[in-house]
Amino acid sequence: MENREDLNSILSYLPLVIRSSSLYWPPRVVEALKAMSEGPSHSRVDSGEVLWQAISDMRRSLSFSTLEPSASHGYALLFDELIDEKESKRWFDEIIPALARLLLQFPSLLEVHFQNADNFVSGIKTGLRLLDSQQAGIVFLSQELIGALLACSFFCLFPDDNRGAKHLPVINFDHLFASLYESYSQSQESKIRCIMHYFERFCSCVPIGTVSFERKILPAEYHNSSTAAPDADFWSKSDVSLCAFKVHSFGLIEDQPDNALEVDFANKYLGGGSLSRGCVQEEIRFMINPELIAGMLFLPRMDDNEAIEIVGAERFSCYTGYASSFRFAGEYIDKKAMDPFKRRRTRIVAIDALCAPKMRHFKDICLLREINKALCGFLNCSKSWQHQNIFIDEGDKEIQLARNDRDSGLLRTETTALHGTPLNDVEINREKPANNLIRDFYVEGVHCEDNEDDGVATGNWGCGVFGGDPELKATIQWLAASQTRRPFISYYTFGVEALQHLDQVTKWIISHKWTVGDLWNMMLEYSAQRLYKQTNLGFFSWLLPSLATTNKAVQPP
């Protein structure tokens, strides 16, 4: 165990110690957890106040720094005042002991995880590790192990002094509970109730599935291996056809029926304000699918050319409202089927938008950043291999890229020369950089099948507090989905007035057979006019001066 590169990369972010090739809790933590596992008659943990004292004692025994001062009041407020006496008693008699027993198993669960990691997917690293910036990779975690990780968060047992240096988001729940006390709101209480419901369900029946967390990186385009992405010229010259566009004035991304990739309007720090005061799209998703929180342990902030894809997270809660009106609304039974890796067929991709106040989002550099971010998120492994000219010329037949292995559900690399014999290492290294764009990106990607309905379900990405323009953001995401050969994009407008003509505009564009390049060029021209105050119209009104008559509309170049 001591020689495992993956374990060594994450060990300093875990509360365990390694000795004689085994993982352990320090003795005083074991003592405290054993007492809690036997119920309040042994541990005397029968209130939020005493629970916090037990948490603080365990952290002191681990020599960890002190937590948010108000967290103690938050735990006391929830368990001693906000929930009724019957529910509180159940938590201290049943749930807290069950979570303590789970944590006692945590070292052995982690050891089993690493023992199985090398053989989980042949030739691919899947073990828990720090998936650092610019390091493409995937981690597979059992739902049981995720439950133990989230129990560590609940008891605030992760070390946190060293997380900032690696640009890791917060992972303990002290900020979540501190926020409940410092600025109480029903929405904040409802966030915690979602997590409580998750633990209640987990303790009643331990789930047996798997969740994968993948850092996706747009590959280096230039020979000097600098971080790069497609440039404006690439997009301007794209002759890829635009995919189908489905507009939904009502409904939610997480309820989409098409097995599509679901977009998380993410913060560059995965989870955003999930474990503090945040309560918008990303934070709500992390509350109703709490297993997403586990990724916050080992996934540092995203760079401009990165996205994070999470497959298999189970949904546990229903809800109503949004932001301050968000409310926990009871149990949700997730009936999604599982893939061969025992992951639920729920695929969520986290992409962070630019915070673009005022006119900044009309600048070419910002448009390019946003479309390449969406491109990274939407890239589909099997589709990309089948359509080599996402990044390379169709005429380049020298390399046959990896294709989807339908039998095993995995990718295999079949790099062959024209005559069919395998290329040796020297020949492979002589390939021009463009040929490596897709191969490098997917060397650690795992996708189980090539569904015909794997479109993109999204909405007004970056259009809230980040100030993005809804018409431009809808267009950018359509372009990226089309370029990655997604068959459709399902767009949830959430009733935004600026998008009331979205369906009409997209149908008109498709009827005129515009390409990705055509629409990109029109968007650039419009944005330049907005920047130089030559128009104050929205993009759609500028594009179609009369939305009722298409013959007056601007034609593509």
XYZ file of C-alpha atoms in Angstrom, residues 329-519:
191
model
C -39.875 17.983 -0.730
C -39.312 14.396 0.358
C -38.001 11.175 -1.056
C -37.073 10.542 -4.673
C -36.667 6.991 -5.943
C -34.099 6.944 -8.728
C -35.160 4.376 -11.316
C -32.367 4.964 -13.800
C -30.934 1.728 -15.188
C -27.301 0.804 -14.536
C -24.517 0.364 -17.054
C -22.014 -2.538 -17.036
C -19.946 -0.716 -14.386
C -23.007 -0.486 -12.108
C -23.237 3.245 -12.667
C -26.689 4.749 -12.993
C -27.183 6.140 -16.457
C -27.063 9.709 -15.216
C -24.217 11.674 -16.772
C -23.528 15.135 -15.377
C -20.868 17.449 -16.751
C -19.599 20.419 -14.753
C -18.524 23.392 -16.871
C -17.804 26.793 -15.358
C -18.766 29.956 -17.218
C -16.909 33.240 -17.141
C -18.091 35.857 -14.745
C -18.741 38.449 -17.414
C -20.250 41.722 -16.169
C -21.479 44.393 -18.580
C -20.011 44.087 -22.084
C -17.122 41.714 -21.455
C -18.952 38.642 -22.727
C -19.108 40.147 -26.249
C -15.320 40.093 -26.640
C -13.910 37.497 -29.052
C -11.563 36.074 -26.418
C -14.468 35.489 -24.041
C -16.655 33.916 -26.712
C -13.777 31.605 -27.619
C -13.151 30.685 -24.000
C -16.826 29.824 -23.467
C -17.260 27.743 -26.608
C -14.085 25.763 -25.909
C -15.203 25.171 -22.311
C -18.519 23.803 -23.601
C -16.661 21.782 -26.231
C -14.555 20.148 -23.532
C -17.641 19.288 -21.521
C -19.663 17.953 -24.434
C -16.978 15.864 -26.143
C -18.224 12.304 -26.387
C -15.588 9.625 -26.551
C -17.189 7.178 -28.940
C -18.642 9.875 -31.200
C -15.326 11.689 -31.428
C -13.448 8.592 -32.447
C -15.980 7.855 -35.168
C -15.816 11.411 -36.528
C -12.112 12.096 -36.714
C -12.462 15.551 -38.240
C -13.575 17.247 -35.027
C -9.978 18.414 -34.847
C -8.234 16.918 -37.889
C -8.805 16.996 -41.609
C -11.046 14.310 -43.041
C -8.440 13.660 -45.666
C -5.815 12.558 -43.171
C -6.142 8.791 -43.392
C -2.724 7.961 -41.991
C -4.020 7.195 -38.506
C -7.051 5.144 -37.598
C -8.145 6.472 -34.221
C -9.557 4.328 -31.458
C -13.153 3.324 -31.964
C -15.868 2.260 -29.624
C -15.589 -1.327 -28.509
C -19.249 -2.270 -28.392
C -18.620 -5.727 -26.950
C -16.776 -4.673 -23.801
C -18.101 -1.148 -23.573
C -14.535 0.176 -23.382
C -12.272 1.998 -25.759
C -9.463 0.181 -27.445
C -6.750 1.900 -29.411
C -6.305 0.592 -32.921
C -3.521 2.712 -34.333
C -2.737 1.371 -37.767
C -0.978 2.544 -40.864
C -2.637 2.363 -44.255
C -1.378 -1.157 -44.866
C -2.919 -2.372 -41.584
C 0.211 -3.124 -39.552
C 0.569 -1.518 -36.113
C 2.601 1.637 -35.946
C 5.634 1.495 -33.709
C 6.368 4.086 -31.042
C 8.623 6.107 -33.307
C 5.979 6.314 -36.018
C 3.337 7.310 -33.513
C 5.536 10.063 -32.113
C 6.013 11.457 -35.619
C 2.314 12.156 -35.984
C 1.551 15.830 -36.359
C 0.098 17.373 -33.186
C -3.417 17.612 -34.600
C -3.615 13.823 -34.690
C -3.005 13.650 -30.949
C -5.834 15.969 -30.052
C -8.490 13.345 -29.554
C -6.249 10.461 -28.556
C -4.679 12.366 -25.655
C -8.051 13.555 -24.451
C -9.556 10.106 -24.173
C -6.632 7.964 -23.105
C -8.289 7.546 -19.702
C -11.915 8.058 -20.695
C -14.448 5.325 -20.078
C -17.793 5.259 -21.812
C -19.993 2.236 -21.885
C -21.980 2.542 -25.027
C -22.697 4.704 -27.995
C -26.302 5.713 -27.390
C -28.130 7.353 -30.232
C -29.952 9.589 -27.765
C -26.925 10.978 -25.922
C -27.648 14.603 -26.589
C -27.076 17.488 -24.196
C -29.641 18.759 -21.672
C -28.806 22.294 -20.616
C -30.156 25.789 -20.032
C -29.066 29.314 -19.170
C -25.466 28.503 -18.309
C -23.662 31.425 -16.683
C -26.655 33.741 -17.073
C -27.484 34.386 -13.432
C -25.102 36.231 -11.129
C -22.322 35.673 -13.697
C -24.100 38.054 -16.049
C -23.989 36.024 -19.257
C -26.224 36.868 -22.208
C -28.882 34.100 -22.546
C -29.067 34.335 -26.347
C -25.294 34.068 -26.768
C -24.971 31.290 -24.202
C -27.709 29.249 -25.897
C -25.947 29.718 -29.241
C -22.518 28.851 -27.858
C -23.782 25.625 -26.333
C -25.574 24.707 -29.569
C -22.360 25.219 -31.532
C -20.323 23.094 -29.112
C -22.899 20.298 -29.034
C -23.024 20.279 -32.829
C -19.249 20.262 -33.214
C -19.023 17.225 -30.937
C -21.631 15.410 -33.062
C -24.258 15.327 -30.355
C -27.564 14.423 -32.043
C -29.543 17.109 -30.229
C -29.542 19.733 -27.521
C -32.476 19.968 -25.113
C -32.621 23.532 -23.856
C -34.577 24.453 -20.723
C -35.272 28.184 -20.805
C -36.733 28.406 -17.272
C -39.112 31.032 -18.668
C -36.427 33.646 -19.445
C -38.080 36.343 -21.549
C -35.032 36.884 -23.780
C -35.460 33.325 -25.061
C -39.154 33.495 -25.934
C -38.331 33.224 -29.659
C -35.579 30.600 -29.242
C -37.582 27.800 -30.855
C -38.520 29.940 -33.857
C -34.963 31.195 -34.388
C -33.328 27.781 -34.158
C -35.864 26.258 -36.538
C -35.208 29.054 -39.037
C -31.435 28.547 -38.831
C -31.758 24.781 -39.288
C -34.133 25.236 -42.224
C -31.445 27.309 -43.954
C -28.849 24.586 -43.357
C -26.338 26.790 -41.589
C -23.131 25.153 -40.402
C -21.287 25.660 -37.137
C -18.954 28.065 -38.957
C -21.841 30.090 -40.392
C -23.477 30.635 -37.020
